[in-house]
PDB file of C-alpha atoms and ligand atoms in Angstrom:
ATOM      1  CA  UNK A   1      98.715 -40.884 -36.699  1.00 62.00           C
ATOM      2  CA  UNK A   2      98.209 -37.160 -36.123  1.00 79.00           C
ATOM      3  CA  UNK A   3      99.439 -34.960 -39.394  1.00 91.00           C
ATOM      4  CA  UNK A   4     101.409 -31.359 -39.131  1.00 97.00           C
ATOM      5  CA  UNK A   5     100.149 -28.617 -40.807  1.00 98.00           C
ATOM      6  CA  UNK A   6     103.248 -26.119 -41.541  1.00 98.00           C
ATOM      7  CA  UNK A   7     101.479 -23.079 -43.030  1.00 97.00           C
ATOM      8  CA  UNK A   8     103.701 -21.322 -46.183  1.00 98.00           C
ATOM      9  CA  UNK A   9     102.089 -18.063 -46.169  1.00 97.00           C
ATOM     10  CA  UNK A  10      99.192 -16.804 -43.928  1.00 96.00           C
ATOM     11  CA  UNK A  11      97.243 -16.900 -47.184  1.00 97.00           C
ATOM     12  CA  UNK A  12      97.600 -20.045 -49.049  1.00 98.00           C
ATOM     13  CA  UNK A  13      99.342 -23.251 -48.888  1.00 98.00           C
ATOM     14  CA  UNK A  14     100.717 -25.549 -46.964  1.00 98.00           C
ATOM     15  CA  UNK A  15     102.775 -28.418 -45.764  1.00 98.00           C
ATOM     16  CA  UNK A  16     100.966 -31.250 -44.529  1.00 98.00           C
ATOM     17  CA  UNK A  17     103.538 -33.661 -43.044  1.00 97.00           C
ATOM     18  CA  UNK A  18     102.644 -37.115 -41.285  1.00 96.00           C
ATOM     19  CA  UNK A  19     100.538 -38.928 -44.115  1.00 96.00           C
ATOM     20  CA  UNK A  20     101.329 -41.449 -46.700  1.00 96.00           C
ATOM     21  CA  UNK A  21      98.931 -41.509 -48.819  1.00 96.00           C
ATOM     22  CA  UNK A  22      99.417 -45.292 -50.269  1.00 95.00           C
ATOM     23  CA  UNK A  23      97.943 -46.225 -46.396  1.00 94.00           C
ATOM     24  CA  UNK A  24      95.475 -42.720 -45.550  1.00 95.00           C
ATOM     25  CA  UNK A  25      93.123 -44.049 -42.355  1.00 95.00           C
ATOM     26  CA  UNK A  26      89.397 -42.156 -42.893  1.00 96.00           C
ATOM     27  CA  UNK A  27      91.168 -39.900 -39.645  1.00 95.00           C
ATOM     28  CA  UNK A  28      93.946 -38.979 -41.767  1.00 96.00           C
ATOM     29  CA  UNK A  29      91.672 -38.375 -44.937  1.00 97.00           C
ATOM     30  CA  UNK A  30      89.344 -36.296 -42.785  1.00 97.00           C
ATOM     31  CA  UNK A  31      92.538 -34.365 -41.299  1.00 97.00           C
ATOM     32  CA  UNK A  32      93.673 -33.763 -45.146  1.00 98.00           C
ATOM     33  CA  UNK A  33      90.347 -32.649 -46.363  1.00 98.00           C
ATOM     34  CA  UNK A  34      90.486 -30.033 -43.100  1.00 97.00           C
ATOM     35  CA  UNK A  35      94.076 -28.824 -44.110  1.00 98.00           C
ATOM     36  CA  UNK A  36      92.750 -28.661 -48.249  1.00 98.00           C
ATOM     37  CA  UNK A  37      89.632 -26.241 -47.449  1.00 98.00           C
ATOM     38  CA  UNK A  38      91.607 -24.287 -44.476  1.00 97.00           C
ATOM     39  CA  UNK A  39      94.824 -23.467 -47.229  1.00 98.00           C
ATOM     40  CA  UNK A  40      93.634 -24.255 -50.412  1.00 98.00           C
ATOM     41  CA  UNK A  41      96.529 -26.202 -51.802  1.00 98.00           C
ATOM     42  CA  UNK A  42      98.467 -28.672 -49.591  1.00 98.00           C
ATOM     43  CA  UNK A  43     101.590 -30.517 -50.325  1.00 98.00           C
ATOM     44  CA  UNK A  44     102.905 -33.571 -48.939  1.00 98.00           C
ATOM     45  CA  UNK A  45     106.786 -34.620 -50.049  1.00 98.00           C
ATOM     46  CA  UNK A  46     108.088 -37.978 -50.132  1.00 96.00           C
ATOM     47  CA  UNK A  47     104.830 -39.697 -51.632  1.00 97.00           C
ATOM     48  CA  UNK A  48     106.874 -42.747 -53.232  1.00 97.00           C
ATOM     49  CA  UNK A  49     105.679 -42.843 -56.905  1.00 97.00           C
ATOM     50  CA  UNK A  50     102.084 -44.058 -57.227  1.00 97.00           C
ATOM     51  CA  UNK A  51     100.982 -46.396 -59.930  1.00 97.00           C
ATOM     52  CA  UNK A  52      97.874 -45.192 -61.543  1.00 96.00           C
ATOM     53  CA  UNK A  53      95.364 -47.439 -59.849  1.00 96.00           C
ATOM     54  CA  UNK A  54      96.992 -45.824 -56.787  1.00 97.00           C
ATOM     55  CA  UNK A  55      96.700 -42.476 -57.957  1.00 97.00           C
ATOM     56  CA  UNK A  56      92.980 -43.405 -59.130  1.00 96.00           C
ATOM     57  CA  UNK A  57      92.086 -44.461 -55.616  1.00 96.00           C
ATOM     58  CA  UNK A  58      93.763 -41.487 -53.621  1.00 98.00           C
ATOM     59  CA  UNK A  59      91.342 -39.066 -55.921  1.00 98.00           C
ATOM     60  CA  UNK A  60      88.420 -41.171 -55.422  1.00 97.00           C
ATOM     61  CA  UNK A  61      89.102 -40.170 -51.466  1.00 97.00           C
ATOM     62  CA  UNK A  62      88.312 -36.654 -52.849  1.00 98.00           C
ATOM     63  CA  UNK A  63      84.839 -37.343 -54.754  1.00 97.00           C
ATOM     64  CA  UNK A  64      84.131 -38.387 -58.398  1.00 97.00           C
ATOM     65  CA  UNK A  65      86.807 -38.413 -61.458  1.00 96.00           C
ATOM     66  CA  UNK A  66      86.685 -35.628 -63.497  1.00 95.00           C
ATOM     67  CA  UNK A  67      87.685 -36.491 -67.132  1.00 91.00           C
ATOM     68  CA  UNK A  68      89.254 -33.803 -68.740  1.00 86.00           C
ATOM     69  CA  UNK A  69      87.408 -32.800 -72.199  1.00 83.00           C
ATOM     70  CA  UNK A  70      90.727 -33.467 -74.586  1.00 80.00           C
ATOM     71  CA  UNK A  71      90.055 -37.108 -73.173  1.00 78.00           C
ATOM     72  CA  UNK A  72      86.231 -37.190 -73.519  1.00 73.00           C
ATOM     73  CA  UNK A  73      85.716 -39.979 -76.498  1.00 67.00           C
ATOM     74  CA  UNK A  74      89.235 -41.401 -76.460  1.00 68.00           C
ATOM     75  CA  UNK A  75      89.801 -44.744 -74.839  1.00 59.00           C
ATOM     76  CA  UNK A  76      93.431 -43.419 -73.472  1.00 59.00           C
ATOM     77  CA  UNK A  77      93.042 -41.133 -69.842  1.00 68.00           C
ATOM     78  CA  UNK A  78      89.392 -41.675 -69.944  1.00 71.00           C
ATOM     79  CA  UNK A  79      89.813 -42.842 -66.996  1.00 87.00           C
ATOM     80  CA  UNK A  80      90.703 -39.179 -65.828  1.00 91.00           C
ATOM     81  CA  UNK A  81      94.760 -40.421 -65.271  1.00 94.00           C
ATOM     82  CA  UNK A  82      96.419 -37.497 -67.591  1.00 92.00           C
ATOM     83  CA  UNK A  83     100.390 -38.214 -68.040  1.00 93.00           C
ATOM     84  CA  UNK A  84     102.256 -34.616 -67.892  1.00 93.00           C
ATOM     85  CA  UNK A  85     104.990 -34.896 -69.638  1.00 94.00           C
ATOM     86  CA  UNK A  86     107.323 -31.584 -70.110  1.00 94.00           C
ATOM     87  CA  UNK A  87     110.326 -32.337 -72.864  1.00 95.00           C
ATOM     88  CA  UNK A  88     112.749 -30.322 -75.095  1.00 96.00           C
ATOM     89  CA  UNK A  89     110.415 -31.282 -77.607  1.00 94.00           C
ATOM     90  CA  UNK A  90     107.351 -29.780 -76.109  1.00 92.00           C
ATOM     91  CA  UNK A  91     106.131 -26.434 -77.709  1.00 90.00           C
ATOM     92  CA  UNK A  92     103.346 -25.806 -74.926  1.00 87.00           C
ATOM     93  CA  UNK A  93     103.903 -26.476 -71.510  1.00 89.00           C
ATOM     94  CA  UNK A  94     100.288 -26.889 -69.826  1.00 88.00           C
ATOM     95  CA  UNK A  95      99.808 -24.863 -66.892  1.00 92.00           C
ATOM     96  CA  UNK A  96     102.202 -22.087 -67.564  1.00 93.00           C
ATOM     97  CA  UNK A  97      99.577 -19.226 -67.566  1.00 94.00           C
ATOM     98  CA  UNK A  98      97.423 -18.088 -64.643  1.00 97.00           C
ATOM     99  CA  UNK A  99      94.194 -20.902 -64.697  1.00 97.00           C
ATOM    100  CA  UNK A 100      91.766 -22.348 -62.232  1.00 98.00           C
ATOM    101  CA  UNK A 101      91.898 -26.199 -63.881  1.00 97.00           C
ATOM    102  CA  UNK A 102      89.224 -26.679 -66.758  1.00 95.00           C
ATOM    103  CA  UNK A 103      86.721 -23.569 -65.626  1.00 97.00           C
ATOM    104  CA  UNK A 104      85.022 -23.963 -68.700  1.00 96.00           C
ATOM    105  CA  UNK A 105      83.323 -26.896 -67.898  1.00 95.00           C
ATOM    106  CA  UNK A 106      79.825 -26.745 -66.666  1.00 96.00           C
ATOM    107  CA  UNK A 107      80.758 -28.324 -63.379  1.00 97.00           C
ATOM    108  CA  UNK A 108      84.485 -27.422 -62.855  1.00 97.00           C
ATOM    109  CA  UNK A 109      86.998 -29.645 -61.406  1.00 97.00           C
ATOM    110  CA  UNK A 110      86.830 -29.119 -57.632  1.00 98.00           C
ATOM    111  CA  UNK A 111      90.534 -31.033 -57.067  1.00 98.00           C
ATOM    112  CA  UNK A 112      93.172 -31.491 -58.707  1.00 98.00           C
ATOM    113  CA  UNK A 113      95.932 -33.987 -57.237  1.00 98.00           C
ATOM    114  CA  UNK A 114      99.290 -33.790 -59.540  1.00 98.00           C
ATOM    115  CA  UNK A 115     102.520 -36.012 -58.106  1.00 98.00           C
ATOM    116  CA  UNK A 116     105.790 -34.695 -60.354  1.00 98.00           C
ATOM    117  CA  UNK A 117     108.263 -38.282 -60.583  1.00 98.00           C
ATOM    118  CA  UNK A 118     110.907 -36.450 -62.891  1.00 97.00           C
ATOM    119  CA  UNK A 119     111.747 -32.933 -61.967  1.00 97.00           C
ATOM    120  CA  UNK A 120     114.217 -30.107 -63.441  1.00 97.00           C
ATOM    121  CA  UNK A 121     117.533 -29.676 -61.378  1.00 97.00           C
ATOM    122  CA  UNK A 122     116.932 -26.219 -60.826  1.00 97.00           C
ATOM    123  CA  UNK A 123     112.977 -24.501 -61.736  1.00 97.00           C
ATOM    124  CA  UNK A 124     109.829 -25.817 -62.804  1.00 98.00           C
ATOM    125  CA  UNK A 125     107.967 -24.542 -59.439  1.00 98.00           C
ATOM    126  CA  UNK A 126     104.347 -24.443 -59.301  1.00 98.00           C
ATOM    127  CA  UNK A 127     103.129 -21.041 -58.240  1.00 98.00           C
ATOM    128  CA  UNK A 128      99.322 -20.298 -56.710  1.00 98.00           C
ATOM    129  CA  UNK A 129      97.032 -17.360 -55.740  1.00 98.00           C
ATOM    130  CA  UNK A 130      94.417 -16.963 -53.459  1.00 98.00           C
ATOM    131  CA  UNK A 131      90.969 -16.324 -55.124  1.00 98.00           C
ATOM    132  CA  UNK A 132      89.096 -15.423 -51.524  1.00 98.00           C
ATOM    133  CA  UNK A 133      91.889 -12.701 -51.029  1.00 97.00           C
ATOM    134  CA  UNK A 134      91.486 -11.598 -54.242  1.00 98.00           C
ATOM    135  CA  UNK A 135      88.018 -11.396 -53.544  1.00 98.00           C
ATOM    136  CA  UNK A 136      88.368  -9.732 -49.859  1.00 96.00           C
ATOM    137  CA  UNK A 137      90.817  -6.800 -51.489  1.00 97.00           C
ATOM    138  CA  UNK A 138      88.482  -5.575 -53.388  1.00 97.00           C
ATOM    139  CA  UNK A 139      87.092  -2.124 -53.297  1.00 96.00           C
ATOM    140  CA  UNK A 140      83.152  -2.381 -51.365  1.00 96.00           C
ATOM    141  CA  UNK A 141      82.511  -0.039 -54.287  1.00 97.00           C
ATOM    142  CA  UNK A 142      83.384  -3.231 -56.965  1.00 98.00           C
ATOM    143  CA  UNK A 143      82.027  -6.038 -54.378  1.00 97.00           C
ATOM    144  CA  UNK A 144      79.079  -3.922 -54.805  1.00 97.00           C
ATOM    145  CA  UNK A 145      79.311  -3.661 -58.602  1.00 98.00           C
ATOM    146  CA  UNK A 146      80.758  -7.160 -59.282  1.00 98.00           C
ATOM    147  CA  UNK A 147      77.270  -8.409 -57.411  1.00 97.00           C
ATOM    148  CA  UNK A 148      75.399 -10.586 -59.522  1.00 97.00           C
ATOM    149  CA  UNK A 149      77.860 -10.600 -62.911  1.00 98.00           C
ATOM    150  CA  UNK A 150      78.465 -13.804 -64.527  1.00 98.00           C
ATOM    151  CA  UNK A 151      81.147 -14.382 -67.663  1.00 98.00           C
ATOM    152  CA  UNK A 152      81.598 -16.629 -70.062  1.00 98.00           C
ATOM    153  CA  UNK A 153      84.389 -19.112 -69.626  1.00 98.00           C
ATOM    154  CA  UNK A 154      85.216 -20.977 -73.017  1.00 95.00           C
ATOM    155  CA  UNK A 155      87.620 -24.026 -73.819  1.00 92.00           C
ATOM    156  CA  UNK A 156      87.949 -23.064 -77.413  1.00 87.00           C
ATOM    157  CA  UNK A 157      91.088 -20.688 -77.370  1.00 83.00           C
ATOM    158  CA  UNK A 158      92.697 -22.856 -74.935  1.00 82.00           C
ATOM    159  CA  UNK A 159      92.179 -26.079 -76.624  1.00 80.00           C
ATOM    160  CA  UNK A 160      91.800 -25.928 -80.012  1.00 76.00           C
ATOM    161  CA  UNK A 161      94.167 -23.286 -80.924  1.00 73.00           C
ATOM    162  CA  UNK A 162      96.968 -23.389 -78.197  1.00 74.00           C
ATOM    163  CA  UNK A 163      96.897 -26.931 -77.366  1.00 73.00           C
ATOM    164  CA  UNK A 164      95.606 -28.012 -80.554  1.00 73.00           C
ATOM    165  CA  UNK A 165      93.847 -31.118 -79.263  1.00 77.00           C
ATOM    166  CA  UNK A 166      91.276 -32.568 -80.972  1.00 78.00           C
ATOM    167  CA  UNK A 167      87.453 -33.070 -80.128  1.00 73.00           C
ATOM    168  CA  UNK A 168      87.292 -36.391 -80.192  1.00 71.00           C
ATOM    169  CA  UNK A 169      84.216 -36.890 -78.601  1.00 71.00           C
ATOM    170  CA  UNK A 170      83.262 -34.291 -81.260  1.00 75.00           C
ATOM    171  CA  UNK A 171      81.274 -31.946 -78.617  1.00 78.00           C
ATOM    172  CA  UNK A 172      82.987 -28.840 -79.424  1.00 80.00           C
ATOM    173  CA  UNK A 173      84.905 -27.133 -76.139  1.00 86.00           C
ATOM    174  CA  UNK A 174      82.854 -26.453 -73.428  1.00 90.00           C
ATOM    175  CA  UNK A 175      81.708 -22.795 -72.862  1.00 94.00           C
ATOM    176  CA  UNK A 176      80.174 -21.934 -69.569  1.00 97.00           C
ATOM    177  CA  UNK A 177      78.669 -18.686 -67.550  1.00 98.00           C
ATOM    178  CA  UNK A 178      79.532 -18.878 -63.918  1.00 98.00           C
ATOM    179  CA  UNK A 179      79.061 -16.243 -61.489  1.00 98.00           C
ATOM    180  CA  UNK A 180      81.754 -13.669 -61.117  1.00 98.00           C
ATOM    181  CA  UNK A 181      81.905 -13.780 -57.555  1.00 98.00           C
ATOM    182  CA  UNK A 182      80.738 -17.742 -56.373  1.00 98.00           C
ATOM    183  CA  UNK A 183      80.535 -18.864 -52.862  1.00 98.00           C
ATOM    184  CA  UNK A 184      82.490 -21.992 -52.007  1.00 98.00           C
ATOM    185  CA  UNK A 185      80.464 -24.432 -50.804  1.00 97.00           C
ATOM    186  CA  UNK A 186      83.174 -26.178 -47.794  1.00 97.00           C
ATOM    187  CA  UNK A 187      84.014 -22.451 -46.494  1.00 96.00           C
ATOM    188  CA  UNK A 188      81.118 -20.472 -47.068  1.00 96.00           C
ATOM    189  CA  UNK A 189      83.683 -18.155 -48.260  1.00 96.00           C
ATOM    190  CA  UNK A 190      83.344 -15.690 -51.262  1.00 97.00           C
ATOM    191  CA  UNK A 191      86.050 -16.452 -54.035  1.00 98.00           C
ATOM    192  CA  UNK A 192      86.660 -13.606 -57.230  1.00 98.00           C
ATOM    193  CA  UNK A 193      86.063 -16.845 -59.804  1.00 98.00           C
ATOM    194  CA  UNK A 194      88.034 -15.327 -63.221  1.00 98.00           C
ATOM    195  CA  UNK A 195      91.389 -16.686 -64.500  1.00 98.00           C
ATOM    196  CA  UNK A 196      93.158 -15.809 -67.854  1.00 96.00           C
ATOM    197  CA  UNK A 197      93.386 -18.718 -69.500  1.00 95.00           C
ATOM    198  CA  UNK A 198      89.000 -19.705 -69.514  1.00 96.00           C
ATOM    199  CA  UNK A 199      87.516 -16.265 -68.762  1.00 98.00           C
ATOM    200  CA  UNK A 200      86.781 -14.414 -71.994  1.00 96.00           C
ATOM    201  CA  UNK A 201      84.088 -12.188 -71.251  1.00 97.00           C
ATOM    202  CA  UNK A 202      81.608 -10.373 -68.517  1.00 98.00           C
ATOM    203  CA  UNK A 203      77.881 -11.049 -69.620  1.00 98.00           C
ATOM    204  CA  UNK A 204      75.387  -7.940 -69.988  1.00 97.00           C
ATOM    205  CA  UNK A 205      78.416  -5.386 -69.781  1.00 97.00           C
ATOM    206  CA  UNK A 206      79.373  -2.686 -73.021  1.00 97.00           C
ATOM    207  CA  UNK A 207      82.159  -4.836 -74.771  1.00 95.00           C
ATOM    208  CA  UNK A 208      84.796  -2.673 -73.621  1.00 97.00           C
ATOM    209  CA  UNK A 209      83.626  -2.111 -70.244  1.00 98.00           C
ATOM    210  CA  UNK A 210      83.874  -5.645 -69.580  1.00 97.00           C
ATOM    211  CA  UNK A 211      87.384  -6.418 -71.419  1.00 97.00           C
ATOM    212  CA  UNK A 212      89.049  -3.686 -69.062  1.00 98.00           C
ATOM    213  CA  UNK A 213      87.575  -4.460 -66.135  1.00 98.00           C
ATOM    214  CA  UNK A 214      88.186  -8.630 -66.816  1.00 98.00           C
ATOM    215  CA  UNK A 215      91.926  -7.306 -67.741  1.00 98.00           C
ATOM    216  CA  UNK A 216      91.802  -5.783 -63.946  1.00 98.00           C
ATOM    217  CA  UNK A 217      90.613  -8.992 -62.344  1.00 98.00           C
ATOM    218  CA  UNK A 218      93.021 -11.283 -63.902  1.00 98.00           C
ATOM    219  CA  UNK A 219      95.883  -8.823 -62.885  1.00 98.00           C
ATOM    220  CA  UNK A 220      94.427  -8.392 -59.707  1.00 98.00           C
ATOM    221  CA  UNK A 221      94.250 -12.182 -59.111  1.00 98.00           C
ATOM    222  CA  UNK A 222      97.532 -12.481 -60.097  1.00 98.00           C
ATOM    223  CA  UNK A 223      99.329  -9.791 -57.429  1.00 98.00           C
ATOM    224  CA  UNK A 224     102.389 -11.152 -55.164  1.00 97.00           C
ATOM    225  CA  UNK A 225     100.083 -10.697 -52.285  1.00 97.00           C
ATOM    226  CA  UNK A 226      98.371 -13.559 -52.508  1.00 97.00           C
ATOM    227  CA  UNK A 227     100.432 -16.125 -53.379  1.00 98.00           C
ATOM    228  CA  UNK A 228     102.594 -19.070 -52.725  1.00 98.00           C
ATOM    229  CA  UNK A 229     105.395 -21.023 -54.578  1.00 98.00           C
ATOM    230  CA  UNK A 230     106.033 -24.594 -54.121  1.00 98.00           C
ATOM    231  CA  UNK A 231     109.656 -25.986 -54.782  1.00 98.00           C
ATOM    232  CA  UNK A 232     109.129 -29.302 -55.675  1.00 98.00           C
ATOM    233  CA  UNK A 233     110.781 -32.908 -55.130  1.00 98.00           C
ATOM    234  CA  UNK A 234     110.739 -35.956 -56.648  1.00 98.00           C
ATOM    235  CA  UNK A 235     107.662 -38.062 -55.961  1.00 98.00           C
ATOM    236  CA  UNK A 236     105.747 -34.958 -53.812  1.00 98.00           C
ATOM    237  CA  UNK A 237     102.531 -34.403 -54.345  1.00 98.00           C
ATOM    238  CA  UNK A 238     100.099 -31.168 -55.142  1.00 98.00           C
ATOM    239  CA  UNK A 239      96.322 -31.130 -54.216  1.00 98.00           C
ATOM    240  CA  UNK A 240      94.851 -28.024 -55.303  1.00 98.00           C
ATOM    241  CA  UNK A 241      91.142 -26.821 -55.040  1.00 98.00           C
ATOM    242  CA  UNK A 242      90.460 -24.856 -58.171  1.00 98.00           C
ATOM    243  CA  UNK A 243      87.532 -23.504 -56.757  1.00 98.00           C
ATOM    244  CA  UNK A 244      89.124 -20.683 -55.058  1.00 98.00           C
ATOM    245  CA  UNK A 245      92.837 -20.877 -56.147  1.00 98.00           C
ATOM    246  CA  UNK A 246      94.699 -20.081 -59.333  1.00 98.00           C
ATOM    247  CA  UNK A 247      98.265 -22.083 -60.093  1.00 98.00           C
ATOM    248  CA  UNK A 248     100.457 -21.752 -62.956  1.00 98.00           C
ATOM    249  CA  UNK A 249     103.071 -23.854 -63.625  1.00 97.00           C
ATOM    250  CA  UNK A 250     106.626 -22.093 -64.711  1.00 97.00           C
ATOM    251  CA  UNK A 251     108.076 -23.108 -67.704  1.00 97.00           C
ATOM    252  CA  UNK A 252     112.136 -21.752 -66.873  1.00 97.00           C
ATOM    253  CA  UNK A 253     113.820 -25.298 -67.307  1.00 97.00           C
ATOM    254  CA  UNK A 254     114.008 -26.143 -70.658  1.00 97.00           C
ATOM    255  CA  UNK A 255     115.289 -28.097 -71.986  1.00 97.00           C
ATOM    256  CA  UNK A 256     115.156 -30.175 -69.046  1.00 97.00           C
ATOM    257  CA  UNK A 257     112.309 -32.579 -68.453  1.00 97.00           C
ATOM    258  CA  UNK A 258     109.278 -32.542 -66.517  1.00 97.00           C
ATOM    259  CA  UNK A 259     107.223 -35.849 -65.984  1.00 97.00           C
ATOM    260  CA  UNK A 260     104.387 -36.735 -63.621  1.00 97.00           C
ATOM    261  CA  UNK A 261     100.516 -37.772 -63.632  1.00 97.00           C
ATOM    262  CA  UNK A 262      97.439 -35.743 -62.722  1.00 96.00           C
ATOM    263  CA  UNK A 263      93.868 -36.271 -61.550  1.00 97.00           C
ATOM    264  CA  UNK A 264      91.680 -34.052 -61.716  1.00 97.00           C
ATOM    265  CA  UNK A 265      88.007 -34.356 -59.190  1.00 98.00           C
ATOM    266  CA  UNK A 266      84.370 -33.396 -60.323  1.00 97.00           C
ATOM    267  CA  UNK A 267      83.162 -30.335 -58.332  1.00 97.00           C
ATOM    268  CA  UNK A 268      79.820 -28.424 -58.682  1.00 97.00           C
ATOM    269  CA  UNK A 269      78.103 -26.001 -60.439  1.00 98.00           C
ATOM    270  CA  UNK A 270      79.734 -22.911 -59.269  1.00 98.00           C
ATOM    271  CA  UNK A 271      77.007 -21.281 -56.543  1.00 97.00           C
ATOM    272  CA  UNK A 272      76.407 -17.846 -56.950  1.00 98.00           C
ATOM    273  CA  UNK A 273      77.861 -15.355 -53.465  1.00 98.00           C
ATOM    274  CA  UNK A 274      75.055 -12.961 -52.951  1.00 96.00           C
ATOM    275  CA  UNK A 275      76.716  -9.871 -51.363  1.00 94.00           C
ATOM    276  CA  UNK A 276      73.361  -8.620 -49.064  1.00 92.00           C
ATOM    277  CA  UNK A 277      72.527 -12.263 -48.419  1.00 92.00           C
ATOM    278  CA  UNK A 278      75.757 -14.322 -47.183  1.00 92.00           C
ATOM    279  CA  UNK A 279      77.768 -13.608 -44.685  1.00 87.00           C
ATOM    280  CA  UNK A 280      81.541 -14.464 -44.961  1.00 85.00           C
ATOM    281  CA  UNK A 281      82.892 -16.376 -41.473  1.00 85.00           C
ATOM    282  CA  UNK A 282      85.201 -13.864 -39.967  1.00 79.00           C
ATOM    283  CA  UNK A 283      88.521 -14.809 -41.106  1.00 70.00           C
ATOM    284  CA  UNK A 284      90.799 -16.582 -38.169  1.00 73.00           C
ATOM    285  CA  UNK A 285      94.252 -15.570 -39.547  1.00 81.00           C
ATOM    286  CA  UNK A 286      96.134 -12.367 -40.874  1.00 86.00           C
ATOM    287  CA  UNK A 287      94.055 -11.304 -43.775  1.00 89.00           C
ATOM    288  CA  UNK A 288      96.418  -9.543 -47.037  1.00 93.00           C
ATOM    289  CA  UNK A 289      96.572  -5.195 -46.904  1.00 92.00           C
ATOM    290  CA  UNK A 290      96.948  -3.746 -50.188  1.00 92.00           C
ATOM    291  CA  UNK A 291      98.409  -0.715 -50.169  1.00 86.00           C
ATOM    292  CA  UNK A 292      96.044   2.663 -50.640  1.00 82.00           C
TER     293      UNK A 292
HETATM  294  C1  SIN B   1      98.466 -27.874 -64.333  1.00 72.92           C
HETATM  295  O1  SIN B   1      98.151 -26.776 -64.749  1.00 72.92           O
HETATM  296  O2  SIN B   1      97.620 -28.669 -63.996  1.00 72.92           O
HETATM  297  C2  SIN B   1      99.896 -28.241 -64.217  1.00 72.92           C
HETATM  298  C3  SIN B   1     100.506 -27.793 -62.953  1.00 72.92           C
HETATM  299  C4  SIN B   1     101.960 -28.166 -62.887  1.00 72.92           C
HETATM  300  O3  SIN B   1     102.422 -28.888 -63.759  1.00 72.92           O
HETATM  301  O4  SIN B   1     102.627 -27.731 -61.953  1.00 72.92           O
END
């Protein structure tokens, strides 16, 4: 079976049509994995609503289950299946603030694979943004200076105060440094690694210093430039890699419901990009122009 790849934006995203993923040959996994590292996020529509197991086994395709750490300890989703479930009764909607899935964690999720059953009339779109473009916009002047920064990346505000989960595995949230600029290990691409929602501060830098220049990256990660929107329908499914893109999931449909499952995949320990060391593969597509 040979899969289309239908590009949304020369950036980020795309269609991949051709697969089912209940009966995914290792051609068709390998042509998937391809279409995931070239775009970043890929959708395919028209899925067919997996059961769990199948869900399970589709992410196992992808490497080890990530468990997310609001499940470590409990005996429900520690299998890594989390139920996302949007109601008029919800007060926080996950996902609707600019986040690379769980980059607290000492190894961050690498995938995440999230298949929406019950979807809003109207709304409820998942929007993403490219992390290597935010990277390649940059200024040489801040390549230069972001070169060698890490930043802490902490669960705690995130978890225990907005989500209000509780540590049942009774580890605390995790708290992390990763480098500020990490190489992806698939692309040998450089990727700006900050998002609002885990990144709370850049190590060895005067405290306000770092806080305005973090408040630049997370805007700056977060420009129309380098982004894509996906419109979704019933039983499609989202595979993201969180280790160069940013999603955030709009919250503009209440009170309509939401409902779906996630699975989230182990990555690695985020690899530091040395600027005067690696060299990024020249890029094969229309790279983004900001504006001077
Ligand atoms: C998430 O942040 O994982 C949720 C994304 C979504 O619901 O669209």
């Amino acid at each position: 079976m040979t899969i289309e790849v239908e590009p949304l934006t020369p950036t980020i995203g795309a269609i991949v049509n051709g697969l089912n993923v209940k009966r995914l040959s290792d051609s068709g996994f390998a042509d998937l994995w391809q279409a995931f590292v070239d775009h970043s996020v890929v959708f395919l529509r028209d899925q067919g609503k997996l059961t769990p197991e199948q869900h399970l086994s589709f992410a196992k395709r992808f490497g080890e289950i990530h468990v997310h750490p609001a499940a470590r300890g409990r005996e429900v989703a520690s299998d890594g299946v989390m139920n996302m479930r949007i109601t008029r009764d919800t007060e926080v909607a996950a996902g609707n603030r600019w986040h690379s899935d769980v980059s607290c964690d000492a190894q961050p999720p690498q995938a995440t694979i999230l298949q929406l059953h019950t979807i809003p009339t109207l709304g409820g779109d998942t929007l993403f943004s490219s992390l290597y473009a935010a990277y390649e916009t940059l200024s040489e002047r801040m390549k230069v200076y972001l070169d060698g920064l890490t930043a802490l990346h902490s669960g705690e505000e995130s978890f225990r105060h907005l989500f209000k989960f509780s540590d049942s595995a009774g580890e605390g949230w995790p708290e992390n440094h990763h480098p500020l600029v990490r190489k992806h290990v698939d692309s040998g691409r450089p990727v700006l690694f900050v998002d609002r929602e885990f990144t709370r501060q850049i190590d060895n830098l005067p405290r306000e210093e770092g806080r305005a220049l973090l408040e630049f990256l997370f805007n700056h990660t977060e420009r129309v430039a380098f982004q894509c929107r996906f419109r979704w329908t019933p039983n499609a499914i989202a595979i993201w890699d969180n280790r160069c893109a940013l999603h955030h999931a709009m919250w503009d449909y209440w009170p309509s419901e939401r409902l779906g499952r996630r699975i989230t995949v182990k990555g690695e320990s985020p690899v530091v990009w040395q600027l005067t060391k690696d060299h990024a593969p020249t890029p094969e597509r229309p790279t983004v122009r900001l504006t001077k």
